[in-house]
mmCIF file of C-alpha atoms in Angstrom:
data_model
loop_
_atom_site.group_PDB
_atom_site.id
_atom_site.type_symbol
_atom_site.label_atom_id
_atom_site.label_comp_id
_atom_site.label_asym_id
_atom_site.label_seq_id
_atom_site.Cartn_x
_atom_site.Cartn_y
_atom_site.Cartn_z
ATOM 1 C CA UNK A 1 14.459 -16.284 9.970
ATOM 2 C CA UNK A 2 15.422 -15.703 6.188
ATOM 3 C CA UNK A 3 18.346 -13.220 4.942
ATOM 4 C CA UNK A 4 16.473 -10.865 2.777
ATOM 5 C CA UNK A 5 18.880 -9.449 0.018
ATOM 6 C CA UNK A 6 18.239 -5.620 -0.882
ATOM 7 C CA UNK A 7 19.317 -3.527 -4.007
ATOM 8 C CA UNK A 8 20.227 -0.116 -2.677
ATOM 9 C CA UNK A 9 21.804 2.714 -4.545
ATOM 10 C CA UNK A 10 23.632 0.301 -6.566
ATOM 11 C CA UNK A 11 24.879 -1.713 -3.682
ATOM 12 C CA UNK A 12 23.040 -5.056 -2.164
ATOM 13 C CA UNK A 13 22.417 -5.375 0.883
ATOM 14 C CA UNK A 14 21.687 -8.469 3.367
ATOM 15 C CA UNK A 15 19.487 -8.519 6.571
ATOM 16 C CA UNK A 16 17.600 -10.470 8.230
ATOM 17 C CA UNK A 17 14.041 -10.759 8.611
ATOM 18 C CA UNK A 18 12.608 -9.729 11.949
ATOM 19 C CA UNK A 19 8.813 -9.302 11.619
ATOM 20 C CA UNK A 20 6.341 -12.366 12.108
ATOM 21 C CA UNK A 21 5.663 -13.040 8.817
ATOM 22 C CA UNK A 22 7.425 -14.805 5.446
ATOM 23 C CA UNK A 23 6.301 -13.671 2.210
ATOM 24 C CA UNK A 24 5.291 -16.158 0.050
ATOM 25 C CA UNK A 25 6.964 -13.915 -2.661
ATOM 26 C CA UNK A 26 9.949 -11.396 -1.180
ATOM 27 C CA UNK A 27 8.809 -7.674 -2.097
ATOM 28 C CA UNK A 28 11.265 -4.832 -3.486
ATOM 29 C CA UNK A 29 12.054 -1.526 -2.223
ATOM 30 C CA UNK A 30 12.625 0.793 -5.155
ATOM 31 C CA UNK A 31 13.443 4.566 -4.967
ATOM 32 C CA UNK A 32 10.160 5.603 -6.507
ATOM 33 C CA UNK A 33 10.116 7.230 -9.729
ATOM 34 C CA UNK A 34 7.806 9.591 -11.806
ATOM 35 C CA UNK A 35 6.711 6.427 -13.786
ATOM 36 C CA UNK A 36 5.377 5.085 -10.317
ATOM 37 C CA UNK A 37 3.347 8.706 -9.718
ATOM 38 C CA UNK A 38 -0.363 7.744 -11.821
ATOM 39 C CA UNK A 39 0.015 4.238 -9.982
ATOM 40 C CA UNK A 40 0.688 5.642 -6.209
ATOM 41 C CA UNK A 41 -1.913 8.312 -7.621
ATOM 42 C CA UNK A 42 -4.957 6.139 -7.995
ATOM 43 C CA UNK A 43 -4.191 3.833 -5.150
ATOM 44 C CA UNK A 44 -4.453 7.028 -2.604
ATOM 45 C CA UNK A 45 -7.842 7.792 -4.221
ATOM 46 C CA UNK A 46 -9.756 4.632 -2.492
ATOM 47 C CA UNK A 47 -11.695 5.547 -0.278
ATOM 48 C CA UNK A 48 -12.006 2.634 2.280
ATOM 49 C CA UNK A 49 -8.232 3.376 2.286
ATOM 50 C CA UNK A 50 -8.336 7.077 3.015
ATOM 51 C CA UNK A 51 -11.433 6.218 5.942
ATOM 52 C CA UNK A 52 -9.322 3.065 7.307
ATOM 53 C CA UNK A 53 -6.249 5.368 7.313
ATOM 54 C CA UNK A 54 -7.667 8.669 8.636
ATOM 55 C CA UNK A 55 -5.826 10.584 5.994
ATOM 56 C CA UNK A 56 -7.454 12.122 3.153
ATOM 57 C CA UNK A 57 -6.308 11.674 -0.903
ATOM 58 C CA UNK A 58 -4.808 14.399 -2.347
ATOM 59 C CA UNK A 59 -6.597 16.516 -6.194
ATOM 60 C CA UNK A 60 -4.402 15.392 -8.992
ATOM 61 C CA UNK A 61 -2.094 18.351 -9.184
ATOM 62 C CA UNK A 62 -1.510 18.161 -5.109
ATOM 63 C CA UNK A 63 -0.365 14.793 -5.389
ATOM 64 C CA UNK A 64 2.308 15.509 -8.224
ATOM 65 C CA UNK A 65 3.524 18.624 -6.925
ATOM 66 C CA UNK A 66 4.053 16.719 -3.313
ATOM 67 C CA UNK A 67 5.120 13.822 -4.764
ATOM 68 C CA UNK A 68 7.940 15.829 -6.696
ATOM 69 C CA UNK A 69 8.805 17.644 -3.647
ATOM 70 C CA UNK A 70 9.225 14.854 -1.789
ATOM 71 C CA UNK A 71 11.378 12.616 -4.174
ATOM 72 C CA UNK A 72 13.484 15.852 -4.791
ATOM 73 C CA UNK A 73 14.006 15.834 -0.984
ATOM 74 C CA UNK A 74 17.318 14.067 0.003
ATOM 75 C CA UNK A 75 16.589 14.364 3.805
ATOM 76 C CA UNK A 76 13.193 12.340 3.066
ATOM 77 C CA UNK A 77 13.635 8.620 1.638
ATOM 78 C CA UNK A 78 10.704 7.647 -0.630
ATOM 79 C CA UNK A 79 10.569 4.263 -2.104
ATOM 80 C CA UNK A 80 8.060 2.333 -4.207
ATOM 81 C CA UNK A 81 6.858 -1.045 -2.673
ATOM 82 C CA UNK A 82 7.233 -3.788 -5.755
ATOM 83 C CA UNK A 83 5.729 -7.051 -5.163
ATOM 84 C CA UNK A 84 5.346 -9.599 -7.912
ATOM 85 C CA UNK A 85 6.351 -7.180 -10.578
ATOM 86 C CA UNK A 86 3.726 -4.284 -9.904
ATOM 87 C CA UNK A 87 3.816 -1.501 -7.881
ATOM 88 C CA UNK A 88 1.994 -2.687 -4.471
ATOM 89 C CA UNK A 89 2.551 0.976 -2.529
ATOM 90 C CA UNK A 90 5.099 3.491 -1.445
ATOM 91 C CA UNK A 91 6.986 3.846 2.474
ATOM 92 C CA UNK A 92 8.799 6.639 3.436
ATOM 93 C CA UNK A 93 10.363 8.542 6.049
ATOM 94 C CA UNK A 94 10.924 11.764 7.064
ATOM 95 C CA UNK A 95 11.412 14.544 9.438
ATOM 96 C CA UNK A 96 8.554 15.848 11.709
ATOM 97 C CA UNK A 97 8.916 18.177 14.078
ATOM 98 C CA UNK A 98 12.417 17.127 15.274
ATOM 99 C CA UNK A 99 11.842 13.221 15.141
ATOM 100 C CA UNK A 100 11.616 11.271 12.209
ATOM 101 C CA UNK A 101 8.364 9.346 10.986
ATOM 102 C CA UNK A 102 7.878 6.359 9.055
ATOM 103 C CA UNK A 103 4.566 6.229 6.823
ATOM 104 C CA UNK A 104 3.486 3.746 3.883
ATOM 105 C CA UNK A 105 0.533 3.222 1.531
ATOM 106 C CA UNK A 106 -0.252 0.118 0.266
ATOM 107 C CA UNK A 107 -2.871 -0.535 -3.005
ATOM 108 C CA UNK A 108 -6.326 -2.066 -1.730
ATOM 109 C CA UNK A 109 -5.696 -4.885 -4.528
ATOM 110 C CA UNK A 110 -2.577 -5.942 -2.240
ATOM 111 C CA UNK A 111 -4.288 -5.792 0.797
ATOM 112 C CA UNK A 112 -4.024 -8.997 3.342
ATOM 113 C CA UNK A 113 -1.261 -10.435 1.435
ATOM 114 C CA UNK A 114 1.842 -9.332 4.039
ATOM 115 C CA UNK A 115 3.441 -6.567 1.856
ATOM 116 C CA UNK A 116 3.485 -3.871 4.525
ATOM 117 C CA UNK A 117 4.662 -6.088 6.740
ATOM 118 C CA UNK A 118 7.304 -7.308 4.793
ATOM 119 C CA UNK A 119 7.824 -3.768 3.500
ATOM 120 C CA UNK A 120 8.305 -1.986 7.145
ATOM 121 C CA UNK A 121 10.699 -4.834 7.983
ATOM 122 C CA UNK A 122 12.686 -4.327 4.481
ATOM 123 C CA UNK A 123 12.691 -0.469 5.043
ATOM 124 C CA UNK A 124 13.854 -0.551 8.862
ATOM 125 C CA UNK A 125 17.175 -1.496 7.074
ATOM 126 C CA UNK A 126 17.040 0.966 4.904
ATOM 127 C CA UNK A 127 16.172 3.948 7.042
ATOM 128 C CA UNK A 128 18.182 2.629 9.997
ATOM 129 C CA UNK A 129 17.348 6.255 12.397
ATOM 130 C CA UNK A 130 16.331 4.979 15.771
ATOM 131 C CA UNK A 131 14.185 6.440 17.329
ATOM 132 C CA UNK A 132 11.725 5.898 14.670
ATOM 133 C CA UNK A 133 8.150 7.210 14.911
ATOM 134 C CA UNK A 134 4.978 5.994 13.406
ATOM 135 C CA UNK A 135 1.034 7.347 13.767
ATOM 136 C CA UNK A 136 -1.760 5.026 12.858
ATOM 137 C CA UNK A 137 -6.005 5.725 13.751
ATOM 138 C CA UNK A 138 -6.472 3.536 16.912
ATOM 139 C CA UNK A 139 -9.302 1.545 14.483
ATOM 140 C CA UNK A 140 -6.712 0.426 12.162
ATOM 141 C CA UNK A 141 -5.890 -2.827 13.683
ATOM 142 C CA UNK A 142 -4.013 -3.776 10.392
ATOM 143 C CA UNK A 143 -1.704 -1.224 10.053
ATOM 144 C CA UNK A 144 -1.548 -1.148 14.613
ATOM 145 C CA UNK A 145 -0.818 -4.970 13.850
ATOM 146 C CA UNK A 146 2.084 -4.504 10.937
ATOM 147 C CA UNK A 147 3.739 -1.643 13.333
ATOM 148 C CA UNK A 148 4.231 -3.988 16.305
ATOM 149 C CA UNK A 149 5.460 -7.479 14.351
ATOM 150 C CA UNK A 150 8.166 -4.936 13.389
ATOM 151 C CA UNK A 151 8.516 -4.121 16.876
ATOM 152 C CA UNK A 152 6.767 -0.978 17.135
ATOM 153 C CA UNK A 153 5.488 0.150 20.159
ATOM 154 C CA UNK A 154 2.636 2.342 21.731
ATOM 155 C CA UNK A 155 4.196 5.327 23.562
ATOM 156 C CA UNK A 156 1.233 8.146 23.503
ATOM 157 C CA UNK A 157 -2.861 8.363 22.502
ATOM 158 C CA UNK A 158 -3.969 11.918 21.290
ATOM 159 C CA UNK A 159 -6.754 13.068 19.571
ATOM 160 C CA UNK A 160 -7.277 15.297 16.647
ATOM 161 C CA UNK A 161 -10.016 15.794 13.595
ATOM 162 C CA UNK A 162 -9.187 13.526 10.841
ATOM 163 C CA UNK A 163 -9.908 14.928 7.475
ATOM 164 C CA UNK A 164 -10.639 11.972 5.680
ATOM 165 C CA UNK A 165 -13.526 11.374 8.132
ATOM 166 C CA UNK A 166 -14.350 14.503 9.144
ATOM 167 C CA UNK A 167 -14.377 13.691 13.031
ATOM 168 C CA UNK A 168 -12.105 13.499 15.546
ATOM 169 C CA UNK A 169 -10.274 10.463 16.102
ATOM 170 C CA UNK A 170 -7.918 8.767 18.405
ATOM 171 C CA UNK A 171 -4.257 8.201 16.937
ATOM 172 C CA UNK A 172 -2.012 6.185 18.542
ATOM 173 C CA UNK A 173 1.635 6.982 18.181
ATOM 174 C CA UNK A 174 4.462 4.321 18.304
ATOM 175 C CA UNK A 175 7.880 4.530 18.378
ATOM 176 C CA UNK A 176 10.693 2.248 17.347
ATOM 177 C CA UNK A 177 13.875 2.479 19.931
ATOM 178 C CA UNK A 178 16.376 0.109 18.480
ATOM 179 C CA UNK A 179 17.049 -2.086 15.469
ATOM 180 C CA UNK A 180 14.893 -5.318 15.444
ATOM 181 C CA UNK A 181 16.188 -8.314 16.837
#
């Protein structure tokens, strides 16, 4: 494994990789910033991403006004995924009904390439809360498949309607008990 150097509130740190996979070119967590918005804006509009990830886009002024609340939101951390200079996505984390969850987004043009992978991994040292929870549609076998490298695992099924397919789904939530290995 590689030591993976992060820039952090002004400070760097090192850790190492844990996931199953080495970027051909190391990504950058960024806290993300209005300039970032119209970017993370347009990739949430796709909609083989919103069907793969069971989550619908938001209307233009519902995705600022969010986005703002969210960034002004010190309990939530909210950072933009960089990967050979553009912005590939966004991960965050936040509170949910007394646990904390772990989401991220990544741009269909960076699909396949290993960014959320590498992202996850970058952003467990970031967001270092253990228990860590994440939800994913049981048909996303990507996003199932980043989750686990990074040492995710299955702990419940339930079902519920998914907006951005207008059926109900299964949704497989996984949880994250210690720091990776």
């Amino acid at each position: 494994a590689f030591v993976l150097a992060s820039f952090l509130h002004g400070e760097i740190i090192q850790h190492r990789e844990t996931c199953s996979y080495t970027p051909a070119m190391p990504i950058l967590l960024r806290p993300a910033t209005d300039s970032d918005l119209p970017i993370l804006y347009e990739q949430q509009l796709d909609p083989d991403a919103t069907a793969m990830a069971a989550f619908p886009s938001r209307d233009e002024e519902a995705f600022y006004a969010h986005s703002k609340k969210i960034m002004a939101d010190e309990a939530v951390i909210f950072r933009a995924i960089v990967y050979n200079g553009q912005v590939a996505g966004s991960i965050g984390s936040w509170e949910m009904e007394g646990k904390r969850e772990v989401g991220y987004w990544i741009g269909k043009e960076f699909w396949g390439k290993g960014i959320a992978t590498d992202a996850l991994n970058e952003f467990l040292a970031v967001d270092r809360s253990r228990p860590l929870h994440a939800r994913v549609a049981s048909d996303n076998v990507a996003s199932r498949r980043v989750l686990e490298k990074c040492e995710f695992r299955v702990i419940a099924t339930e079902r519920g309607v998914a907006e951005a397919r207008s059926a109900e789904i299964e949704e497989l939530v996984l949880r994250l008990d210690e720091a990776p290995r």
